[in-house]
PDB file of C-alpha atoms and ligand atoms in Angstrom:
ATOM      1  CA  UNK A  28       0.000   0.000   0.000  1.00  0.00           C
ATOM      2  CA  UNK A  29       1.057   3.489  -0.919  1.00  0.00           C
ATOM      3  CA  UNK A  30       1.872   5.688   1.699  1.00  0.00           C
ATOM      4  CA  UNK A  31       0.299   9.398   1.490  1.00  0.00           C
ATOM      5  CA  UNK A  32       3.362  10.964   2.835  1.00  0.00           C
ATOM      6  CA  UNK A  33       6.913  10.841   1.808  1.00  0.00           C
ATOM      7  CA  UNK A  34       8.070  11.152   5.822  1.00  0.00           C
ATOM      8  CA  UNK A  35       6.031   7.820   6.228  1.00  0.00           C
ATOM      9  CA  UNK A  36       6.034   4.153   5.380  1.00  0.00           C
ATOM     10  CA  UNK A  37       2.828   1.757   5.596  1.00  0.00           C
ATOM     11  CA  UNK A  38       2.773  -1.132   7.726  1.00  0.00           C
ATOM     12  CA  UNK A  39       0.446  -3.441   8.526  1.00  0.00           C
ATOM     13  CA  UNK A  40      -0.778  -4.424  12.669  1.00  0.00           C
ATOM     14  CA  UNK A  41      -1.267  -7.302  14.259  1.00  0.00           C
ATOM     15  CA  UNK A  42      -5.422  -6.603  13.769  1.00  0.00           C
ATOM     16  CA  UNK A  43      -4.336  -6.082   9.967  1.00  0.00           C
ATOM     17  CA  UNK A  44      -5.169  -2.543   9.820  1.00  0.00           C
ATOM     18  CA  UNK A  45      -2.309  -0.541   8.529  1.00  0.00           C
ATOM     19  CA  UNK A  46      -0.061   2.492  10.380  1.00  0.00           C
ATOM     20  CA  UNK A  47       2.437   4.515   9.267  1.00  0.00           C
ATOM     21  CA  UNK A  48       6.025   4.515  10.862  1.00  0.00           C
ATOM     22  CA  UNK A  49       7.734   8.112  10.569  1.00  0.00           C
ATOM     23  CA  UNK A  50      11.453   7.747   9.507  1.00  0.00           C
ATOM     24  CA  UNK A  51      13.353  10.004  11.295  1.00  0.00           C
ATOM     25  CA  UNK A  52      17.028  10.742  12.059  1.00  0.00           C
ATOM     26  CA  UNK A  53      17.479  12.948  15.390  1.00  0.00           C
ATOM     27  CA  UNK A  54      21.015  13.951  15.526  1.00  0.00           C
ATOM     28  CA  UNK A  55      22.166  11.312  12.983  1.00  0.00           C
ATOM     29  CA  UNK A  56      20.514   8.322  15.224  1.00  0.00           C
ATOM     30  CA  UNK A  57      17.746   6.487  13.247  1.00  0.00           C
ATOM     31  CA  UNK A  58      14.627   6.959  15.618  1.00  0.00           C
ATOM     32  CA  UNK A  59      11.725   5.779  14.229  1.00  0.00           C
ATOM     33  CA  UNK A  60       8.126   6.203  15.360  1.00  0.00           C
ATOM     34  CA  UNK A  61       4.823   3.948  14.643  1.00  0.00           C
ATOM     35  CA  UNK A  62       1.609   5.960  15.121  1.00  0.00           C
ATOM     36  CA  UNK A  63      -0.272   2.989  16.664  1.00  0.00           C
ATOM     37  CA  UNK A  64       0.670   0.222  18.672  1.00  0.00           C
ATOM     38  CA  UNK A  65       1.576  -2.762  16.967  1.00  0.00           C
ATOM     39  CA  UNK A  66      -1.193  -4.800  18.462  1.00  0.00           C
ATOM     40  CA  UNK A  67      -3.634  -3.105  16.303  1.00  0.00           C
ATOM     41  CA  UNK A  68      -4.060   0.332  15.069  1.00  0.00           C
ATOM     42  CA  UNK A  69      -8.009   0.104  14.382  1.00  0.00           C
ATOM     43  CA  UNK A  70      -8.642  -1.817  17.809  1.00  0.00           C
ATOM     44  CA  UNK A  71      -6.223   0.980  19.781  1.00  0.00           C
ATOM     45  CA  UNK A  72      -8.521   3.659  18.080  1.00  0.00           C
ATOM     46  CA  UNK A  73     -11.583   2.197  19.547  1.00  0.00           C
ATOM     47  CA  UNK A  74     -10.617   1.743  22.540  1.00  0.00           C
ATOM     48  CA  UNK A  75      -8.985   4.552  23.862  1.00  0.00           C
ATOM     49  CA  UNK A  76     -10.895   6.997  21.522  1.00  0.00           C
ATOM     50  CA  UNK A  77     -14.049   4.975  20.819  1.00  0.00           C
ATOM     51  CA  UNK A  78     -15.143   4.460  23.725  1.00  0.00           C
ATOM     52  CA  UNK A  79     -14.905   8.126  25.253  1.00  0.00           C
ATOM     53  CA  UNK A  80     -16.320   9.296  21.849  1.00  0.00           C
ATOM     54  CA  UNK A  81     -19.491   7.005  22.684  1.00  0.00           C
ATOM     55  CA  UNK A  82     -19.533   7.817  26.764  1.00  0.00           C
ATOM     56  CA  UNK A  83     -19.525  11.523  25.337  1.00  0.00           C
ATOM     57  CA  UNK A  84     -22.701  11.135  22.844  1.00  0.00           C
ATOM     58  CA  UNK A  85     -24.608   8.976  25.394  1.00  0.00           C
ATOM     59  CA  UNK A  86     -24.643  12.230  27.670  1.00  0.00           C
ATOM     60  CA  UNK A  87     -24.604  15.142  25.129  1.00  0.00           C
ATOM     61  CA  UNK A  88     -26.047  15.034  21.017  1.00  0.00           C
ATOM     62  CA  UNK A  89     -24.160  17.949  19.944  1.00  0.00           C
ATOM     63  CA  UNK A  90     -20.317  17.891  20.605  1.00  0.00           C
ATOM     64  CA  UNK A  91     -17.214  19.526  19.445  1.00  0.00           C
ATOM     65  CA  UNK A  92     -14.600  17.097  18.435  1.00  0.00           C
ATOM     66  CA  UNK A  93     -11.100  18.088  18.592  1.00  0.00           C
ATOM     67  CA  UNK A  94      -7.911  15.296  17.088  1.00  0.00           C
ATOM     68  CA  UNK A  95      -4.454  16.013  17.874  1.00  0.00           C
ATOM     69  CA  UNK A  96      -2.710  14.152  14.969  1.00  0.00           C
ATOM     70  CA  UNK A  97      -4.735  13.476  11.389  1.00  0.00           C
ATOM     71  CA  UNK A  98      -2.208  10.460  11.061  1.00  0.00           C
ATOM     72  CA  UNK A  99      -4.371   8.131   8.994  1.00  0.00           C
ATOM     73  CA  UNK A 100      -7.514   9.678   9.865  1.00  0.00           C
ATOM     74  CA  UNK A 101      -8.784   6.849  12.480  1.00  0.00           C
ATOM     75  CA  UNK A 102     -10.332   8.647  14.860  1.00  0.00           C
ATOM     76  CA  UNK A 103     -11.391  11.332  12.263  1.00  0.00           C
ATOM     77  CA  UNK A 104     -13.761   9.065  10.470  1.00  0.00           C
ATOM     78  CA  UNK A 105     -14.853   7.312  13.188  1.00  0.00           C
ATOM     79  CA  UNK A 106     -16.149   9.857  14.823  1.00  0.00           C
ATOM     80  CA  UNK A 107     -17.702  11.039  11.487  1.00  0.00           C
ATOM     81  CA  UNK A 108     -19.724   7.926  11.443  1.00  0.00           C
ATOM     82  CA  UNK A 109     -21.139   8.406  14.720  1.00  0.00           C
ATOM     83  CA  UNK A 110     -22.009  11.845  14.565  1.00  0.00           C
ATOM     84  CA  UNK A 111     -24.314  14.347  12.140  1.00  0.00           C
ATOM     85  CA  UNK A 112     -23.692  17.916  11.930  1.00  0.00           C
ATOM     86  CA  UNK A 113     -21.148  18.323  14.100  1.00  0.00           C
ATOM     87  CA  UNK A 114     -17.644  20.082  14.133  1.00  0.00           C
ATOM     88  CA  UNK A 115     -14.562  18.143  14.066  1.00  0.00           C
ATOM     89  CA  UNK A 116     -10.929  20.323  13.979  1.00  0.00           C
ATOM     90  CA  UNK A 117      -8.178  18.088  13.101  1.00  0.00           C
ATOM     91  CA  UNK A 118      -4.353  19.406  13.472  1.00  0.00           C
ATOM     92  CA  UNK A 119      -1.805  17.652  11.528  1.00  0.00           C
ATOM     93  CA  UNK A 120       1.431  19.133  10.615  1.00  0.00           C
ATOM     94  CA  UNK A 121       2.560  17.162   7.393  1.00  0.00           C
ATOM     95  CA  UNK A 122       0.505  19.013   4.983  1.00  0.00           C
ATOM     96  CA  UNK A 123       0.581  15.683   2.483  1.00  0.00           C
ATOM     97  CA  UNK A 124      -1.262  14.025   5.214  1.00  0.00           C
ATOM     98  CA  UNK A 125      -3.929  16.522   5.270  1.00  0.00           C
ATOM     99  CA  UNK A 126      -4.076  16.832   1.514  1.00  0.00           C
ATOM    100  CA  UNK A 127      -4.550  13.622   0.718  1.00  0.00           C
ATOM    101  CA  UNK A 128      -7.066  12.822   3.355  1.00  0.00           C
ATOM    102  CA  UNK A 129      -9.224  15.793   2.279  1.00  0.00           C
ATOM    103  CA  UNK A 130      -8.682  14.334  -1.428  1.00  0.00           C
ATOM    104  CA  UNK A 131      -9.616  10.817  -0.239  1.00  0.00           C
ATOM    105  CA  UNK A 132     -13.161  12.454   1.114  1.00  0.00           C
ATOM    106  CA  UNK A 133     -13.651  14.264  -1.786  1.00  0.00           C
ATOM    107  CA  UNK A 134     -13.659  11.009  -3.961  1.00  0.00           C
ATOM    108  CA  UNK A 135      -9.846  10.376  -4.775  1.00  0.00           C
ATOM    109  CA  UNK A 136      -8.795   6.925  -4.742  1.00  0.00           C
ATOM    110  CA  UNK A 137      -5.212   7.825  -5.143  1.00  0.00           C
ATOM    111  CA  UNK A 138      -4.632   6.344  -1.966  1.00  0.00           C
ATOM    112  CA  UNK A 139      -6.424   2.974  -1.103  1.00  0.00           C
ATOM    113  CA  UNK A 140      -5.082   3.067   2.624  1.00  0.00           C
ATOM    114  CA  UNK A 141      -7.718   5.186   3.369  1.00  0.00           C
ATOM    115  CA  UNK A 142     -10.208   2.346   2.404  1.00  0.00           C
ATOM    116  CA  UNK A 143      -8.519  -0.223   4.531  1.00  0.00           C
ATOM    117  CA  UNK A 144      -8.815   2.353   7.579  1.00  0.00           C
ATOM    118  CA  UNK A 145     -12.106   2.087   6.448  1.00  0.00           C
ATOM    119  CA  UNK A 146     -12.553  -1.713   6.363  1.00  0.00           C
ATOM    120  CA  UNK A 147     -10.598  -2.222   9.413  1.00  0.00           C
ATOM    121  CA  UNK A 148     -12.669  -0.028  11.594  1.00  0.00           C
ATOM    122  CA  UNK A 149     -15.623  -2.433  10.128  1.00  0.00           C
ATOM    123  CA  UNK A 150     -16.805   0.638   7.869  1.00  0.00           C
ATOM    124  CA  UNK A 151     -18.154   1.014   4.280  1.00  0.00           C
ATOM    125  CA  UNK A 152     -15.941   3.631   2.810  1.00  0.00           C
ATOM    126  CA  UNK A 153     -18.695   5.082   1.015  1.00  0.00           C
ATOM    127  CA  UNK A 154     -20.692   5.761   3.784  1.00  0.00           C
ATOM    128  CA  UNK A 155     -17.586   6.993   5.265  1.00  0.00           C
ATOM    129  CA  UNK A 156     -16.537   9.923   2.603  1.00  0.00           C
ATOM    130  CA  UNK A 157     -21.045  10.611   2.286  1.00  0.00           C
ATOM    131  CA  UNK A 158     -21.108  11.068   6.739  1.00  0.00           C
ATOM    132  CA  UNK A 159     -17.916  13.532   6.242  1.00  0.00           C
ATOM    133  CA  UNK A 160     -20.179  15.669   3.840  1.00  0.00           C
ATOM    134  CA  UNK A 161     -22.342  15.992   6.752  1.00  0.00           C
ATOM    135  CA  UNK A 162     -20.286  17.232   9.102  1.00  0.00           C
ATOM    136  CA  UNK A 163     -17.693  20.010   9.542  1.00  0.00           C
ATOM    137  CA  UNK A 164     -14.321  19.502   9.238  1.00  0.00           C
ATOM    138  CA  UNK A 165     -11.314  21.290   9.620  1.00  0.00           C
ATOM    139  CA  UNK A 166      -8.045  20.099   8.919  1.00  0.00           C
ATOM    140  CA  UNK A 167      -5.798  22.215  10.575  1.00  0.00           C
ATOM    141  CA  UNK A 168      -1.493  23.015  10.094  1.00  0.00           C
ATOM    142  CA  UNK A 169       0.486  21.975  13.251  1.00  0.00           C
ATOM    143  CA  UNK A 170       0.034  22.661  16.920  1.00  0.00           C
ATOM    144  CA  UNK A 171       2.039  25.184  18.555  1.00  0.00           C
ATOM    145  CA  UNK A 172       1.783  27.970  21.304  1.00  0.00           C
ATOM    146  CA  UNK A 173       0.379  30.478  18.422  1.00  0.00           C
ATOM    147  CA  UNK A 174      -2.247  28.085  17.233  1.00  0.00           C
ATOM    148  CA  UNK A 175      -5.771  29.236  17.444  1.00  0.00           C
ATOM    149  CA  UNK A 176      -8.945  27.475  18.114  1.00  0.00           C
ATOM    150  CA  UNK A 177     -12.313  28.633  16.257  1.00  0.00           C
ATOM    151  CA  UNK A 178     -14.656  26.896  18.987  1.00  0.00           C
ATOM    152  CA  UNK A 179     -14.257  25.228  22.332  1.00  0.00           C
ATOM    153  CA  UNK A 180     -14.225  21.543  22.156  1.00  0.00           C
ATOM    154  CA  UNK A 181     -16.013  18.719  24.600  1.00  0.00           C
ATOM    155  CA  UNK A 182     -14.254  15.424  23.058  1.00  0.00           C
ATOM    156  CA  UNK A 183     -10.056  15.776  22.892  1.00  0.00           C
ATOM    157  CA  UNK A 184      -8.466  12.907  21.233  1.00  0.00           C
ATOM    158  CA  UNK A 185      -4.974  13.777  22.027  1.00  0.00           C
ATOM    159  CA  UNK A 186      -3.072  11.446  19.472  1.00  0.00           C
ATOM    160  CA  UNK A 187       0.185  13.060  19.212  1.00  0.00           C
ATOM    161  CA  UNK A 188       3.302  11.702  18.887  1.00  0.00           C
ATOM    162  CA  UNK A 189       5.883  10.546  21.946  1.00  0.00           C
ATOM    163  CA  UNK A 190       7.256  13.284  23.455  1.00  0.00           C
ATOM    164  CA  UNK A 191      10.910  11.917  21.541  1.00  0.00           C
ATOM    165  CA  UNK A 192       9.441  13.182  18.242  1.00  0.00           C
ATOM    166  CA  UNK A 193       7.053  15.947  19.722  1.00  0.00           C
ATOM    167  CA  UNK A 194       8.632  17.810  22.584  1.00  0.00           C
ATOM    168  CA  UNK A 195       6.797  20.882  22.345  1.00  0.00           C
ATOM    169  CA  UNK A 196       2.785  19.161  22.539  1.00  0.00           C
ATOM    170  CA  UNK A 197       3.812  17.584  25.833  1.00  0.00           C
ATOM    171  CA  UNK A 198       5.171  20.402  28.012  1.00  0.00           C
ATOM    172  CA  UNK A 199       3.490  21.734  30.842  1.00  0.00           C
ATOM    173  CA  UNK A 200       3.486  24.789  28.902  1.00  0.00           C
ATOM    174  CA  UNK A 201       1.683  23.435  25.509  1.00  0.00           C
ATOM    175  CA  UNK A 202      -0.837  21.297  27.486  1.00  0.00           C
ATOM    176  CA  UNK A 203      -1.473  24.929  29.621  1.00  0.00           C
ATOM    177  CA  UNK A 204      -2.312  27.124  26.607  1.00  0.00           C
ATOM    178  CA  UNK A 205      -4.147  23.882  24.777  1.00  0.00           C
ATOM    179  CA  UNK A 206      -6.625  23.452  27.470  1.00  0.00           C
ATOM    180  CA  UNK A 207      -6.964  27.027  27.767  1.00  0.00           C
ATOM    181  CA  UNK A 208      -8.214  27.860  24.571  1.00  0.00           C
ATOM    182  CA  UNK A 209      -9.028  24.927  23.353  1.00  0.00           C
ATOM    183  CA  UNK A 210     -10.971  22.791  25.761  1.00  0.00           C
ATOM    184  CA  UNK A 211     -14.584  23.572  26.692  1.00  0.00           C
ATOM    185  CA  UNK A 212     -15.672  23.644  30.175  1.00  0.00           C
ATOM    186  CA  UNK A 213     -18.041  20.459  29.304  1.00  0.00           C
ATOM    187  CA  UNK A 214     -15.020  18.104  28.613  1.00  0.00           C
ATOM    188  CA  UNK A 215     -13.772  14.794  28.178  1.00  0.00           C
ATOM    189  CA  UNK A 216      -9.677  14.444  27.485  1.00  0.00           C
ATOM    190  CA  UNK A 217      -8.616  11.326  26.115  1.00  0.00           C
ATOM    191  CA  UNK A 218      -5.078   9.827  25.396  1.00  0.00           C
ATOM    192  CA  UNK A 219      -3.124   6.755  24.597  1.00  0.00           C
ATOM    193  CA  UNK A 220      -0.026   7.953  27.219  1.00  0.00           C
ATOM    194  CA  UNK A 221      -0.431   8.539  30.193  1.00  0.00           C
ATOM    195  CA  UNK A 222       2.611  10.765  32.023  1.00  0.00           C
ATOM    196  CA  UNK A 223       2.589  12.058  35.341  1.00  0.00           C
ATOM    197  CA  UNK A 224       3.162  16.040  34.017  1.00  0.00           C
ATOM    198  CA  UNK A 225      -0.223  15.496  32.006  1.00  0.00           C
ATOM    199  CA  UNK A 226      -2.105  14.632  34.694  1.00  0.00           C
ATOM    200  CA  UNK A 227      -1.278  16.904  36.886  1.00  0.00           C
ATOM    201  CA  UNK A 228      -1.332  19.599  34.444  1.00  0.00           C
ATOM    202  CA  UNK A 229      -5.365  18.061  33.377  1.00  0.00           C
ATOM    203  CA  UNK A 230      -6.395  18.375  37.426  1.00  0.00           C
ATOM    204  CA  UNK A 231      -4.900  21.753  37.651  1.00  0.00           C
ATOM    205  CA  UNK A 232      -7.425  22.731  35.063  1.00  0.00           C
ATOM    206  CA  UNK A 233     -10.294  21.327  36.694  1.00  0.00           C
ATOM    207  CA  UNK A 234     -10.175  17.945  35.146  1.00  0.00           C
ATOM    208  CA  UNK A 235     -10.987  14.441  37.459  1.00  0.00           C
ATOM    209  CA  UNK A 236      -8.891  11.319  36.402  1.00  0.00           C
ATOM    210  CA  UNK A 237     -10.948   7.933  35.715  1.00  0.00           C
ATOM    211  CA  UNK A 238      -8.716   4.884  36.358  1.00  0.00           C
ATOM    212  CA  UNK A 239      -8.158   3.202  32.598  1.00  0.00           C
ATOM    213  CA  UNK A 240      -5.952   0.448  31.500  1.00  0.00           C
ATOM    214  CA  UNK A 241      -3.815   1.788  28.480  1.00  0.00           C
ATOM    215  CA  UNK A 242      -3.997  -0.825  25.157  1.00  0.00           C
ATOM    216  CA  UNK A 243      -3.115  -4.350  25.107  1.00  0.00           C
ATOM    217  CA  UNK A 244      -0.011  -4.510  27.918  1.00  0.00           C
ATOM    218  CA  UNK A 245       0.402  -0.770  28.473  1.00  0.00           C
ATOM    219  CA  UNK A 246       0.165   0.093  31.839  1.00  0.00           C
ATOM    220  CA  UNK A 247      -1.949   2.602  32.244  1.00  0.00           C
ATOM    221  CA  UNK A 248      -3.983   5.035  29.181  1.00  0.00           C
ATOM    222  CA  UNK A 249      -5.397   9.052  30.293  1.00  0.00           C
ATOM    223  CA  UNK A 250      -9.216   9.539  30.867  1.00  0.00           C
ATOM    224  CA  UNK A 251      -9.719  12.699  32.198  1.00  0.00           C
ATOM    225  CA  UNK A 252     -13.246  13.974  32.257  1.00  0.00           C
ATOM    226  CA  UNK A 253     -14.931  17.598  33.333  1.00  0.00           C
ATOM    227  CA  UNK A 254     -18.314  19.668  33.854  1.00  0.00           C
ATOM    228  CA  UNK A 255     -21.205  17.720  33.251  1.00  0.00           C
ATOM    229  CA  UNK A 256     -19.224  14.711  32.262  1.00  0.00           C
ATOM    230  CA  UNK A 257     -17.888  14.148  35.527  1.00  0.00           C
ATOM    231  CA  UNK A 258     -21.171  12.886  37.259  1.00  0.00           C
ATOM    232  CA  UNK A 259     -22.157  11.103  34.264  1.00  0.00           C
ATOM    233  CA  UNK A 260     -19.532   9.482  33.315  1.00  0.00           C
ATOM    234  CA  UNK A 261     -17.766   7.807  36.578  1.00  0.00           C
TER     235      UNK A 261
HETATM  236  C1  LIG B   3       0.279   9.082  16.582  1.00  0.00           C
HETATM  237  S1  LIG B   3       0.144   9.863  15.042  1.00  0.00           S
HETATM  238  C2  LIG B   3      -1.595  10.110  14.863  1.00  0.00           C
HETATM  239  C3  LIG B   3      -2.320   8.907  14.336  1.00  0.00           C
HETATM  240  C4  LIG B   3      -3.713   9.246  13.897  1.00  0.00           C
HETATM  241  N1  LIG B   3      -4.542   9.740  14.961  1.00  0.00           N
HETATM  242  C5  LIG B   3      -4.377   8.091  13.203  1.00  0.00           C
HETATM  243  O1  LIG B   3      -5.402   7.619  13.691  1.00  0.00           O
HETATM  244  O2  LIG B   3      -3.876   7.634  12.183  1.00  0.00           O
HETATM  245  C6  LIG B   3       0.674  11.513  15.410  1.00  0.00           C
HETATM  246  C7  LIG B   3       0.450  12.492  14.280  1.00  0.00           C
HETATM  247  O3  LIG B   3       0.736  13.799  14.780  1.00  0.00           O
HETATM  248  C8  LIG B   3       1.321  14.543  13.735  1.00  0.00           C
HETATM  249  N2  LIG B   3       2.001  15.695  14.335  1.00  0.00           N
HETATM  250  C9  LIG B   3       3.302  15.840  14.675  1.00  0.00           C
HETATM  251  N3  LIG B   3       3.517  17.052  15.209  1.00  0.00           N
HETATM  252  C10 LIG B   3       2.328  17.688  15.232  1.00  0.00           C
HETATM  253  C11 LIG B   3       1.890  18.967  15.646  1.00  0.00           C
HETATM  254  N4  LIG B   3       2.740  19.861  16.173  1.00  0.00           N
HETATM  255  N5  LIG B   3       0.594  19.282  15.520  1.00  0.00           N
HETATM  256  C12 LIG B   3      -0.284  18.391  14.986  1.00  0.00           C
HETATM  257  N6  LIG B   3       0.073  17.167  14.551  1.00  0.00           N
HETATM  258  C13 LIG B   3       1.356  16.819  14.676  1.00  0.00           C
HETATM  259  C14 LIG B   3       2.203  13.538  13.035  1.00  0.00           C
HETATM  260  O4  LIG B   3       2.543  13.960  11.717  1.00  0.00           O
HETATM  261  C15 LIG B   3       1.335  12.298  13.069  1.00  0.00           C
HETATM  262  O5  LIG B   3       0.540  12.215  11.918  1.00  0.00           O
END
């Protein structure tokens, strides 16, 4: 399968659903990075993102989505299939990522990895691209400390990269101005890693912490949940 970005290579999981591995050379060292966990990348995206995209639409119709990391678009079109009418801002900072994703919903089959995300998340790829016309999306440049949000959101799917390959989205600074401006006060935070700075930094800002196994033998995954969530979803 083709990859839609030069910086990337396709691989497939142990669920068969394919990832891409970013080749990368930090101070001449070959450090590379898989954006899901080899176990599976479809069944990591439904369960740490799934599910707290579901909790979130049992207690509230009308959400804000917010994805830190287009990637392959996982968590983008799953939450497209759940939802109608609704806002979903994606930030991704490899522009060929974004471009060919928003070419892939707008009919391109250029790249037939977007189908297998599809397929593997037990989707019809049809329905897929015909749920995104329904909804808003953004596709957004990289996350920094200038980046501005249009709307508060209530569902964060923080999907970024380790902090080894992206420093700046993990620092007590970043996660201070993120929540800040972009979280609503109605919110539900949800992350593959789980780091002692980030949950601190989530309680300072009013967040509580729910207790939640990370994916297939990793210790521990973030669910941090505020406002109206909180009593609803303990
Ligand atoms: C773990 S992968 C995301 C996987 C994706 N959610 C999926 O389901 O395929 C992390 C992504 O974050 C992107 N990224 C790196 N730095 C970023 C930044 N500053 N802002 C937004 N995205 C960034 C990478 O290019 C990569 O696509």
């Amino acid at each position: 399968m083709r990859s839609p970005s030069n910086q990337f290579i396709t691989e497939l999981t142990a669920d068969q659903s394919p990832t891409l591995r970013l080749v990368q050379f930090i101070d001449g060292v070959s450090v590379p990075e898989s954006m899901h966990h080899s176990g599976g990348a479809a069944a990591e995206t439904e369960y740490i993102y799934g599910e707290a995209i579901r909790l979130g639409l049992s207690v509230q119709q009308s959400l804000n989505f917010l994805v830190v990391g287009l990637g392959l678009g996982y968590i983008e079109i799953l939450i497209s299939s759940l939802v109608c009418g609704q806002n979903i801002s994606s930030f991704e900072i490899d522009s060929d990522l974004r471009n060919n994703f928003q070419n892939w919903i707008s009919g391109s089959d250029e790249f037939k990895i977007y189908n297998e995300v599809c397929k593997s998340l037990k989707l019809d790829s049809e329905f897929v691209r015909q749920s995104f016309q329904k909804n808003k999306l953004i596709l957004n440049a990289g996350l920094n400390l200038e980046s501005k949000f249009t709307e508060k959101n209530h569902i964060i799917c923080f999907d970024a990269f380790s902090a080894k390959t992206s420093g700046l989205l993990w620092t007590e600074e970043f996660l201070d101005y993120f929540i800040l401006n972009a979280c609503a006060s109605d919110c539900i935070f949800t992350t593959y890693a789980c780091t002692g700075l980030l949950k601190r930094v989530l309680v300072k800002h009013g967040f509580q912490l729910r207790p939640r196994a990370g994916f297939t033998g990793k210790r521990d995954s973030t669910l941090a949940v505020r406002g109206l969530f909180i009593k609803t979803y303990s």
